[in-house]
mmCIF file of C-alpha atoms in Angstrom:
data_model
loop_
_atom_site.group_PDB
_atom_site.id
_atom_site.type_symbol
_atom_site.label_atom_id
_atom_site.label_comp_id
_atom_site.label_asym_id
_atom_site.label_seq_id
_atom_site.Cartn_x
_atom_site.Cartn_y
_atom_site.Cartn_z
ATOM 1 C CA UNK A 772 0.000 0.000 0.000
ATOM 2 C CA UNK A 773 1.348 3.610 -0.720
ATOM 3 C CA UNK A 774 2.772 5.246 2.512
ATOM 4 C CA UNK A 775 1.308 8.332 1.858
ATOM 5 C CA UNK A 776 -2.222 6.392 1.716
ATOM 6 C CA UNK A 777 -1.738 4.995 5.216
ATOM 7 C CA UNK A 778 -1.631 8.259 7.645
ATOM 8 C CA UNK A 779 -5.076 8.828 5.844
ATOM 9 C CA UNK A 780 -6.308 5.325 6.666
ATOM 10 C CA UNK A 781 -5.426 5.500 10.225
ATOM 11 C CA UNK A 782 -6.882 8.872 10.517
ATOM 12 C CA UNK A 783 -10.153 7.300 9.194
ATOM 13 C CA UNK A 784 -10.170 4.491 11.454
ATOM 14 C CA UNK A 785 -9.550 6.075 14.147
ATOM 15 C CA UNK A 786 -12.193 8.862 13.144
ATOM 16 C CA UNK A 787 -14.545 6.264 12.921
ATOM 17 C CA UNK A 788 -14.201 4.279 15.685
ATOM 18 C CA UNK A 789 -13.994 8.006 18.122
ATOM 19 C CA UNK A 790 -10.197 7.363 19.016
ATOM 20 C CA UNK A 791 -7.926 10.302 19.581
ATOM 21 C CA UNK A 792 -4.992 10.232 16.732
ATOM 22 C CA UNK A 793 -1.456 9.230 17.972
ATOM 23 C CA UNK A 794 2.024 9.615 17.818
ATOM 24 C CA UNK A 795 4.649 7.919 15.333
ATOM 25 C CA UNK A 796 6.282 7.132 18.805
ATOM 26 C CA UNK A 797 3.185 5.603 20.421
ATOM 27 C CA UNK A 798 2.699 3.178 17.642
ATOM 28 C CA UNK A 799 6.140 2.439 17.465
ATOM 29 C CA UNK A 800 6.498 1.938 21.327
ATOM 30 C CA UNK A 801 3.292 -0.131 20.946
ATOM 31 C CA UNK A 802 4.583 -2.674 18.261
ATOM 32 C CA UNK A 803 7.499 -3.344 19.841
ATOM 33 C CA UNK A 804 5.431 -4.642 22.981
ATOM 34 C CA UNK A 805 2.938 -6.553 20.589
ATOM 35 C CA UNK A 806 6.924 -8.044 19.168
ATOM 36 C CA UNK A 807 8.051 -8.838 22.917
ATOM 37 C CA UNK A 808 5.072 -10.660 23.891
ATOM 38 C CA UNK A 809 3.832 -12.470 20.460
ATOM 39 C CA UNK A 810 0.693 -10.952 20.039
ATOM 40 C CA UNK A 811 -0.979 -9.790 17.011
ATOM 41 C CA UNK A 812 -4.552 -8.443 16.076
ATOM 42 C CA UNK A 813 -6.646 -7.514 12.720
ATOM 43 C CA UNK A 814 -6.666 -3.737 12.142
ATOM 44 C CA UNK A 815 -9.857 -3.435 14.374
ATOM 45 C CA UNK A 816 -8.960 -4.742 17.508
ATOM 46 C CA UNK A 817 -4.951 -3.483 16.922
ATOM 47 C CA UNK A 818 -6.218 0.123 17.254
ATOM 48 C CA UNK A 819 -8.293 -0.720 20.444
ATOM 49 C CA UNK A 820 -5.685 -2.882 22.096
ATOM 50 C CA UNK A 821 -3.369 0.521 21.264
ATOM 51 C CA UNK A 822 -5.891 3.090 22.985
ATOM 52 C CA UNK A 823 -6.134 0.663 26.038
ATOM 53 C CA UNK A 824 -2.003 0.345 26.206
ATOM 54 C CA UNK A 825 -1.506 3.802 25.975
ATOM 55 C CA UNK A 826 -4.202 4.576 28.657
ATOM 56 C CA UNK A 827 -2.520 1.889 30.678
ATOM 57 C CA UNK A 828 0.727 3.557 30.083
ATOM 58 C CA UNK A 829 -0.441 6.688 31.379
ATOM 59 C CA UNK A 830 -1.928 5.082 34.716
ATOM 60 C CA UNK A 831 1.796 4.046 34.851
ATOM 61 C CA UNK A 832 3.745 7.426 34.305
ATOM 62 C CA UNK A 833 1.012 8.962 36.822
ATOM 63 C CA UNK A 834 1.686 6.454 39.462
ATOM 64 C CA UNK A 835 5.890 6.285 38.771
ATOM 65 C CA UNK A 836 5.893 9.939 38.859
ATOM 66 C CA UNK A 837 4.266 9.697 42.574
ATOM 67 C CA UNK A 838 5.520 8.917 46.403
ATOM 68 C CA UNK A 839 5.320 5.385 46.639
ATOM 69 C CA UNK A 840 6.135 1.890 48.174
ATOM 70 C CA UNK A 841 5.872 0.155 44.959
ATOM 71 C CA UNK A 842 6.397 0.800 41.172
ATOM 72 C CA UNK A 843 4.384 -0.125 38.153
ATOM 73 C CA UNK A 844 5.494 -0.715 34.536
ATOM 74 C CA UNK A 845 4.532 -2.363 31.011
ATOM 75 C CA UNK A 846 4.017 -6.133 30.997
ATOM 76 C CA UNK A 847 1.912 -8.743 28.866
ATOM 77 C CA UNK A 848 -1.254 -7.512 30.424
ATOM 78 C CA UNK A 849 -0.882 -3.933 29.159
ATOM 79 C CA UNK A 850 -3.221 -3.893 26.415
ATOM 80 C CA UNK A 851 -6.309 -4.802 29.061
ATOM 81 C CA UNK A 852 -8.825 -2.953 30.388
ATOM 82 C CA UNK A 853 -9.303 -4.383 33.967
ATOM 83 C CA UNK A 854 -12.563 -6.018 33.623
ATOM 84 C CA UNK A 855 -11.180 -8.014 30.921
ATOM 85 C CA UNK A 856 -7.722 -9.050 33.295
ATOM 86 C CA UNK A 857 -10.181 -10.358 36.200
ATOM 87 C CA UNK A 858 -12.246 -12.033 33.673
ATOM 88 C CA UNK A 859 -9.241 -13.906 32.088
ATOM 89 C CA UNK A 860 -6.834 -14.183 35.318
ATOM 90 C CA UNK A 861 -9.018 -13.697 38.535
ATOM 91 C CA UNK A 862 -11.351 -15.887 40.395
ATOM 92 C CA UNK A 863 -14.900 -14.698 39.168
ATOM 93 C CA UNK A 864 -17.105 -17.101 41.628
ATOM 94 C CA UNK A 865 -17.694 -15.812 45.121
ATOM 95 C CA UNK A 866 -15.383 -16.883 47.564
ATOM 96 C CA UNK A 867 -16.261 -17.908 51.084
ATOM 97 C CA UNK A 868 -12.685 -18.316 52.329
ATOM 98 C CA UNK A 869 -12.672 -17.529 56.099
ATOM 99 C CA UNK A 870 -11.679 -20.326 58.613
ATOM 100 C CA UNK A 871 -13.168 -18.436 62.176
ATOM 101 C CA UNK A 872 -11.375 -20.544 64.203
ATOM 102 C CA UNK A 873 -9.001 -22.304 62.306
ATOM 103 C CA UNK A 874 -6.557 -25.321 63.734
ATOM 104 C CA UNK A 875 -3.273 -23.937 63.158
ATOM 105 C CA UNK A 876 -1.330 -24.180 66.728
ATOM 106 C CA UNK A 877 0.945 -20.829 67.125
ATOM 107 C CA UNK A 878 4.038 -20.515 69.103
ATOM 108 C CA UNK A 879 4.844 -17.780 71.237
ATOM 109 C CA UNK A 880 8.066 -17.128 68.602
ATOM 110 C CA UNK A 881 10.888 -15.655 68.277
ATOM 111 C CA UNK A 882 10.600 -15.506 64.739
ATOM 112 C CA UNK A 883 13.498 -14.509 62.445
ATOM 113 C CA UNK A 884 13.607 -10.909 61.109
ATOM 114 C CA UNK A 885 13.281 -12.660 58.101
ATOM 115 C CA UNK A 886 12.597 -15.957 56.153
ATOM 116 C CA UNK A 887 12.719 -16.999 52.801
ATOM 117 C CA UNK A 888 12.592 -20.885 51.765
ATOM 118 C CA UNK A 889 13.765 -20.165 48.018
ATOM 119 C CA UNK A 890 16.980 -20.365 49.852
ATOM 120 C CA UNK A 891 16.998 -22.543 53.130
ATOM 121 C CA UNK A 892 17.099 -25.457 50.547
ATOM 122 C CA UNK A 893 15.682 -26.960 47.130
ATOM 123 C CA UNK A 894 11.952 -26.490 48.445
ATOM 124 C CA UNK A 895 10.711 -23.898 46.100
ATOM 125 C CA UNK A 896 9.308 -24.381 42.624
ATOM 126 C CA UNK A 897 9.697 -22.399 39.632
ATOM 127 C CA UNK A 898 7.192 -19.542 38.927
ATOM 128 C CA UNK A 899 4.580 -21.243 36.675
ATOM 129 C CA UNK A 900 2.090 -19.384 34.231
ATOM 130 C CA UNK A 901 -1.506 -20.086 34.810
ATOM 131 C CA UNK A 902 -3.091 -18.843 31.672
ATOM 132 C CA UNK A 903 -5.946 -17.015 30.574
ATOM 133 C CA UNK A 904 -8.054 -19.075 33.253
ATOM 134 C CA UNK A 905 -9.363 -18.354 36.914
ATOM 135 C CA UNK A 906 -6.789 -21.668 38.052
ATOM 136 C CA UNK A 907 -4.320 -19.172 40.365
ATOM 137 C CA UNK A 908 -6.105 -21.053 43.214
ATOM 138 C CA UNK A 909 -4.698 -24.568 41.403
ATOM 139 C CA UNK A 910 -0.963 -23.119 41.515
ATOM 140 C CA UNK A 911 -1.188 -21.763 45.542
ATOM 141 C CA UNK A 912 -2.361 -25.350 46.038
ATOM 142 C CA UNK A 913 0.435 -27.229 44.192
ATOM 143 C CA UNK A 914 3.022 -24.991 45.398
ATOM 144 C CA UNK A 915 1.966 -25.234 48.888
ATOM 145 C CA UNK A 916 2.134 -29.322 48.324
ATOM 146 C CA UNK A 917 5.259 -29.577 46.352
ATOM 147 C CA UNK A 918 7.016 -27.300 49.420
ATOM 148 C CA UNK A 919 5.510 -29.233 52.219
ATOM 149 C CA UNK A 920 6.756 -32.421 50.463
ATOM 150 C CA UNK A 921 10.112 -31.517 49.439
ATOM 151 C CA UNK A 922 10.217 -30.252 53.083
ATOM 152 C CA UNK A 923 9.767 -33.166 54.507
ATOM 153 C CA UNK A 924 11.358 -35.848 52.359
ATOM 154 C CA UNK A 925 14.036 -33.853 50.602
ATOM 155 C CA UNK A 926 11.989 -34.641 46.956
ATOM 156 C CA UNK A 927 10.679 -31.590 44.837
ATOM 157 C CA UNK A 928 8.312 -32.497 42.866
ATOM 158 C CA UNK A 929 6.099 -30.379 40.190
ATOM 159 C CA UNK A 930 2.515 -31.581 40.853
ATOM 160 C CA UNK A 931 -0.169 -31.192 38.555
ATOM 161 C CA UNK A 932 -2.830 -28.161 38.426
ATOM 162 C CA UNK A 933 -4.942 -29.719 35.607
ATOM 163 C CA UNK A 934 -6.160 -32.437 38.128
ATOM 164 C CA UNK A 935 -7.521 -29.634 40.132
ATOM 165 C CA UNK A 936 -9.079 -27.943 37.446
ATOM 166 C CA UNK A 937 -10.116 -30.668 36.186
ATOM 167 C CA UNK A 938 -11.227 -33.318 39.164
ATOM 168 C CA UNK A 939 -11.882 -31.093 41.924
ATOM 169 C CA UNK A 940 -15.308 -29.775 41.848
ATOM 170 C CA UNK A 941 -17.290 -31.640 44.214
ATOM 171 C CA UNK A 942 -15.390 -29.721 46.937
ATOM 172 C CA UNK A 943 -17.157 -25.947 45.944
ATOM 173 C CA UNK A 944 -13.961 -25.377 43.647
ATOM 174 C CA UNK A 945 -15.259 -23.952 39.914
ATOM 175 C CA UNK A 946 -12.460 -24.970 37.674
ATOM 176 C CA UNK A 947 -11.035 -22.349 35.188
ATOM 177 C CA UNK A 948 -13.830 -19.855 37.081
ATOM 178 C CA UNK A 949 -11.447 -20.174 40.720
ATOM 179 C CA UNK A 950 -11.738 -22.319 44.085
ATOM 180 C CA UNK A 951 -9.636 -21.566 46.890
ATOM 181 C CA UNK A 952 -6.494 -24.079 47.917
ATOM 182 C CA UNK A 953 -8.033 -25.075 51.695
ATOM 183 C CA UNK A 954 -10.809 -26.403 49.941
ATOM 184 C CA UNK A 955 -8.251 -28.573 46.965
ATOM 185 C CA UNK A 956 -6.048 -29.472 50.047
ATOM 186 C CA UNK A 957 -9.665 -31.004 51.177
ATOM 187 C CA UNK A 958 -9.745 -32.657 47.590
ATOM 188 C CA UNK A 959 -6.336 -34.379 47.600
ATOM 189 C CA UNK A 960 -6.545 -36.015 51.164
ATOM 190 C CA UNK A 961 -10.049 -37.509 50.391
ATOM 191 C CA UNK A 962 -9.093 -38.379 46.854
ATOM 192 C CA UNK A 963 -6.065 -39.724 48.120
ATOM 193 C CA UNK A 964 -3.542 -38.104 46.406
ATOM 194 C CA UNK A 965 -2.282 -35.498 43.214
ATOM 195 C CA UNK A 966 -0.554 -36.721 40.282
ATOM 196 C CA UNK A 967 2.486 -35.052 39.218
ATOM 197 C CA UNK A 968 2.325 -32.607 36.295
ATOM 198 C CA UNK A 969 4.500 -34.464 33.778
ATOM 199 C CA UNK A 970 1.596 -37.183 33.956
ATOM 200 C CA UNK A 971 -1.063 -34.736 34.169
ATOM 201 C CA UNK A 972 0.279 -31.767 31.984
ATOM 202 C CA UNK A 973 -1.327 -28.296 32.057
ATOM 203 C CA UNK A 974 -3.900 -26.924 29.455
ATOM 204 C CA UNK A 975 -5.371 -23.590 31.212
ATOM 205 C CA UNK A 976 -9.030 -24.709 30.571
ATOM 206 C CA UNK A 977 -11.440 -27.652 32.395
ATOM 207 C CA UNK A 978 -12.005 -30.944 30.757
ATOM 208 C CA UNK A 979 -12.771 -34.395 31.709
ATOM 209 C CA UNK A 980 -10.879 -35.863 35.190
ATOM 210 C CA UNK A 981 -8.061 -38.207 34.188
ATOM 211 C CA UNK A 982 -7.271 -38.834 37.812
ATOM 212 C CA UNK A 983 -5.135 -42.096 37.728
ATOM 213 C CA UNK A 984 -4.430 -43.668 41.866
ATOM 214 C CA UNK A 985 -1.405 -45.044 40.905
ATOM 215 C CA UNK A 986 0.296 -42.308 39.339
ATOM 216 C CA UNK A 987 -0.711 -40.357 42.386
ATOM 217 C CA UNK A 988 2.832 -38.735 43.842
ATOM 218 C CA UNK A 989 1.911 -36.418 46.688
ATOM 219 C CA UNK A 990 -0.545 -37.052 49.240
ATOM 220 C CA UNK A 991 -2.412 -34.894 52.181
ATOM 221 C CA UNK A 992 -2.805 -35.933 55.681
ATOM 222 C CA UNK A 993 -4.430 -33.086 57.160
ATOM 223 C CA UNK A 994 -5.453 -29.241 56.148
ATOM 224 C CA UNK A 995 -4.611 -26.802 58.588
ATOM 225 C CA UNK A 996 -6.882 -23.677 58.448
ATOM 226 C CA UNK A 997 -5.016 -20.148 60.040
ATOM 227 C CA UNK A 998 -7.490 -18.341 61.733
ATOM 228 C CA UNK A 999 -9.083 -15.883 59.871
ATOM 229 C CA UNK A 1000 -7.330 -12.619 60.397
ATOM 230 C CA UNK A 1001 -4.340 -13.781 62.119
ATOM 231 C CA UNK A 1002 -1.560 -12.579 60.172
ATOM 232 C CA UNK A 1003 0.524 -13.122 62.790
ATOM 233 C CA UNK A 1004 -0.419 -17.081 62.320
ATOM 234 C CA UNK A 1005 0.854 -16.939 59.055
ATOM 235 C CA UNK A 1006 3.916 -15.141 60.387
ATOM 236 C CA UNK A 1007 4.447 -18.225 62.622
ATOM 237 C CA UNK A 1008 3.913 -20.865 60.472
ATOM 238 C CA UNK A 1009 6.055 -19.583 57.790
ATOM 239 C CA UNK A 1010 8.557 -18.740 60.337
ATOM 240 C CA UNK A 1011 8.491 -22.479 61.923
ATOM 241 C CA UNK A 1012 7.124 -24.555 59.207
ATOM 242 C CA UNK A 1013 6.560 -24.108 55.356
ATOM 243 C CA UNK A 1014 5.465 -21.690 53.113
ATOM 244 C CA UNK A 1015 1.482 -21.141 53.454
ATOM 245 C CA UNK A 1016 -1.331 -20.404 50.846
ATOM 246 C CA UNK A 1017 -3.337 -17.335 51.026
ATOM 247 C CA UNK A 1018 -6.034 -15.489 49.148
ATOM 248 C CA UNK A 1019 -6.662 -11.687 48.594
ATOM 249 C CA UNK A 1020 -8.372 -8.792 46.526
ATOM 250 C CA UNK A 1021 -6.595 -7.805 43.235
ATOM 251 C CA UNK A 1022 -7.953 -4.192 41.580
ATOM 252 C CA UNK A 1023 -6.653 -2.385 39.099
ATOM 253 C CA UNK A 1024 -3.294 -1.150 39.988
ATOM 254 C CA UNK A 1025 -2.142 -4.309 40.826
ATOM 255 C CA UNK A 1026 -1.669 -5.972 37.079
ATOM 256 C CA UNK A 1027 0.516 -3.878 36.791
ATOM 257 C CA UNK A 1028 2.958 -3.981 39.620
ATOM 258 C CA UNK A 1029 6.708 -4.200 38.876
ATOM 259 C CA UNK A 1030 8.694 -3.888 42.164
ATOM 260 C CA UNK A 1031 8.839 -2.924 45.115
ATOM 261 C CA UNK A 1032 6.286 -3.682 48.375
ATOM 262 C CA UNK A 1033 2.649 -3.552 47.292
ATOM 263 C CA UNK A 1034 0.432 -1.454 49.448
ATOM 264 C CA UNK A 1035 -3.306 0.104 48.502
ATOM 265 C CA UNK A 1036 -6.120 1.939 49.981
ATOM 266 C CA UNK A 1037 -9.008 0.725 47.155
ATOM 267 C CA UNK A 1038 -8.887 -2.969 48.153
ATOM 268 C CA UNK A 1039 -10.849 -4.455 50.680
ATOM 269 C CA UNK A 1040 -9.791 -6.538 53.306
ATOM 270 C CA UNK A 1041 -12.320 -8.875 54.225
ATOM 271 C CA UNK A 1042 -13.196 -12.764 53.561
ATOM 272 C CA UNK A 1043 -16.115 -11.953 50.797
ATOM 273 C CA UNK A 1044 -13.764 -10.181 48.354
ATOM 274 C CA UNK A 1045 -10.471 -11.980 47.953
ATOM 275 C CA UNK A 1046 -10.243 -13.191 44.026
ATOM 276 C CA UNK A 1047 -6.439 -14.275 43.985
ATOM 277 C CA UNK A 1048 -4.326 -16.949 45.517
ATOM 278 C CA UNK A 1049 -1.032 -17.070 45.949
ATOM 279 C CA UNK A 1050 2.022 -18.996 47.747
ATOM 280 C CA UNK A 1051 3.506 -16.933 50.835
ATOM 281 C CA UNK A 1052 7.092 -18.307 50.643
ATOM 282 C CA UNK A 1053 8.787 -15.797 53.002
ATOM 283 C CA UNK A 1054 8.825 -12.149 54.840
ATOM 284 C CA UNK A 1055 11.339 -9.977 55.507
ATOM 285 C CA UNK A 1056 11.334 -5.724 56.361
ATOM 286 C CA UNK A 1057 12.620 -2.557 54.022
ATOM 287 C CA UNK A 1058 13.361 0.954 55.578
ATOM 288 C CA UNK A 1059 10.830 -0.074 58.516
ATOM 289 C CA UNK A 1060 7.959 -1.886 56.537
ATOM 290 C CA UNK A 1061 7.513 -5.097 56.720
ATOM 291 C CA UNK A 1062 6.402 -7.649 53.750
ATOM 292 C CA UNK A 1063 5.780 -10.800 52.869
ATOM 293 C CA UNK A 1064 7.762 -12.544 49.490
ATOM 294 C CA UNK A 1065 4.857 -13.568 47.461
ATOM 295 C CA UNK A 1066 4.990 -16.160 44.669
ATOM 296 C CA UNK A 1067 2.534 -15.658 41.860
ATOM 297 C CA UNK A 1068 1.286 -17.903 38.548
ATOM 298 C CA UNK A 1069 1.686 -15.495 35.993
ATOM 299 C CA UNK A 1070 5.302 -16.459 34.656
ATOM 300 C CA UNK A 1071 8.567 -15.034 35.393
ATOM 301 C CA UNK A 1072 8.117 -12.154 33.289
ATOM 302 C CA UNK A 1073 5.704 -10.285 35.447
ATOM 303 C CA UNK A 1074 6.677 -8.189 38.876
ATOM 304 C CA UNK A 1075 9.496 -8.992 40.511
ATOM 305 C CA UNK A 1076 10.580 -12.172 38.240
ATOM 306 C CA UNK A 1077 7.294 -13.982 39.182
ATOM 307 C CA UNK A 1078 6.960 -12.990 42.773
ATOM 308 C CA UNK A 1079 6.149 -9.488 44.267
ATOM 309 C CA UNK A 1080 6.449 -8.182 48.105
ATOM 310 C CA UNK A 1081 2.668 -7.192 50.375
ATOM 311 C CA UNK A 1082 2.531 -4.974 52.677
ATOM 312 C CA UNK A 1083 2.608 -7.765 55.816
ATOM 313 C CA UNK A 1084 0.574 -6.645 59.697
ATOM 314 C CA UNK A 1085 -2.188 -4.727 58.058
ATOM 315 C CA UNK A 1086 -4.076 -7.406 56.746
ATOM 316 C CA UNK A 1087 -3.515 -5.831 53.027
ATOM 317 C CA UNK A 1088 -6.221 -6.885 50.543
ATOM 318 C CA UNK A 1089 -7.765 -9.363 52.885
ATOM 319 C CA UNK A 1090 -4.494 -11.466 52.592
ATOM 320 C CA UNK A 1091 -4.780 -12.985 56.051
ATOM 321 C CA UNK A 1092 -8.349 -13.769 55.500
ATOM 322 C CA UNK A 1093 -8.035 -17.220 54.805
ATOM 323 C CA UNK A 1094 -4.532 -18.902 54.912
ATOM 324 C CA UNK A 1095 -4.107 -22.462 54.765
ATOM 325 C CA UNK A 1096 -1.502 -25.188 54.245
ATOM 326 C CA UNK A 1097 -1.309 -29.139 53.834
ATOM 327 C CA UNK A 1098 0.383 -31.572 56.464
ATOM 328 C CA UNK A 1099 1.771 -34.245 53.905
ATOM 329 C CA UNK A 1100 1.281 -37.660 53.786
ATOM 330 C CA UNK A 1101 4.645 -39.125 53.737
#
């Protein structure tokens, strides 16, 4: 097509679908993103996708520019709008996570200043990438396992979500649409045991259970429930025992976190609301806040190479609303 055709072409498309024109450098800044994460779209949807990413990019620049604990920047969800990122990556049933008095048994401490089980031995996982489905409740769950297990016989193993999407909805979990990892620790002890993910691979959607007993590798002996609000029962256990499962409320600012420790005043922080689980896997303190080491399911290439730091003592987004963890079966 002749180049001098094409400025009037975009200037038409964007005319008619009541998009502001943009810069040579916007575009350009644009494809190189669509280049770095392997996405491409017909001409309708590209000039969307670019209105939302530079939008996005603004919400950035504004927050960069300001005083604060954490920083945001570009990453593969940056051509969303957020109802489309919780549709896609957020647990969309409701959530009824609280354990009011769970069965946790605290100590009366000293706890380290800090803790983190990435290095106290080979107990830790890689960062996985759950997808465009609601499964982040899947990866808390496995993670949890695989540390418990490797914690206690020395054997890391990489267990399978799929059998939780897949197998686990008779305990109130919904699949590709979220479930909360108390309730698939529930699962696994009564269906004695989780295969591991080599012989149950991952597809990021639901299908047919393909549970197989004797390919089961890890197994649960009991699911201990932190009680609800006690953050300083998650401290302890971490501290003592393994990392530990927890669920809390993503909004908007979040997808787009980068570094630094996470801290906001829109979320909630109450059982009802929480519509992300993760894998606590360690705290530790910067210039007088404390935080906890967070590992996520959205691949090494978001925050802080998979993982991000919370805000930890203020109950932040609900996260000590219902914590959890597996004893294993050994």
């Amino acid at each position: 097509m002749n180049r001098l055709i094409l400025p009037v072409l975009f200037a038409v498309l964007y005319q008619v679908y009541g998009l502001p024109l943009n810069t040579e450098e916007d575009e350009y800044l644009f494809k190189s993103w669509l280049s770095q994460y392997n996405k491409k779209y017909e001409i309708n949807e590209y000039y969307q996708r670019l209105q939302i990413f530079l939008e996005n990019k603004k919400k950035i620049e504004r927050h960069n520019a300001g005083n604060h604990t954490f920083s945001m920047g570009l990453n593969r969800f940056s051509d969303m709008t957020f109802t489309e990122f919780k549709k896609f990556y957020l647990l969309t049933e409701p959530q009824n996570c609280s354990a009011t008095k769970g069965n946790h048994l605290s100590s009366n401490g000293p706890y380290p200043d800090m803790i983190d089980w990435r290095t106290k031995g080979h107990y830790v996982t890689d960062v996985k990438n759950q997808g465009a489905c609601g499964s982040c409740w899947t990866f808390s769950t496995t993670g949890c396992l695989e540390s418990v297990t490797a914690i206690a016989t020395g054997k890391l193993l990489q267990l399978a979500e799929q059998q939780l999407v897949d197998c686990a909805g008779a305990f109130d979990n919904h699949g590709c649409n979220g479930g909360l990892p108390s309730h698939a620790f529930e699962y696994i002890m009564y269906n004695k045991g989780l295969m591991t993910e080599q012989d149950y691979p991952y597809k990021a959607m639901q299908g047919e259970c393909r549970f197989k007993q004797g390919l089961a590798a890890a197994f649960v002996k009991e699911v201990v429930n932190i009680t609800k609000y006690d953050e300083m029962g998650m401290v302890d256990a971490v501290a003592r025992l393994n990392p530990v499962s927890f669920a809390y409320e993503v909004t908007s600012d979040f997808m787009h976190y980068r570094d630094g420790i996470y801290t906001s005043t829109k979320c909630h922080n109450t059982t009802d609301m929480v519509n992300h689980a993760v894998l606590a896997v360690g705290y530790a303190e910067q210039n007088g806040t404390p935080y906890w080491i967070v590992k996520n399911s959205w691949g090494t290439d978001w925050g802080i190479n998979g993982y991000f730091y919370i805000e930890r003592g203020k109950n932040m987004c609900g996260l000590a609303a219902c914590s959890s963890y597996p004893l294993p079966l050994v």
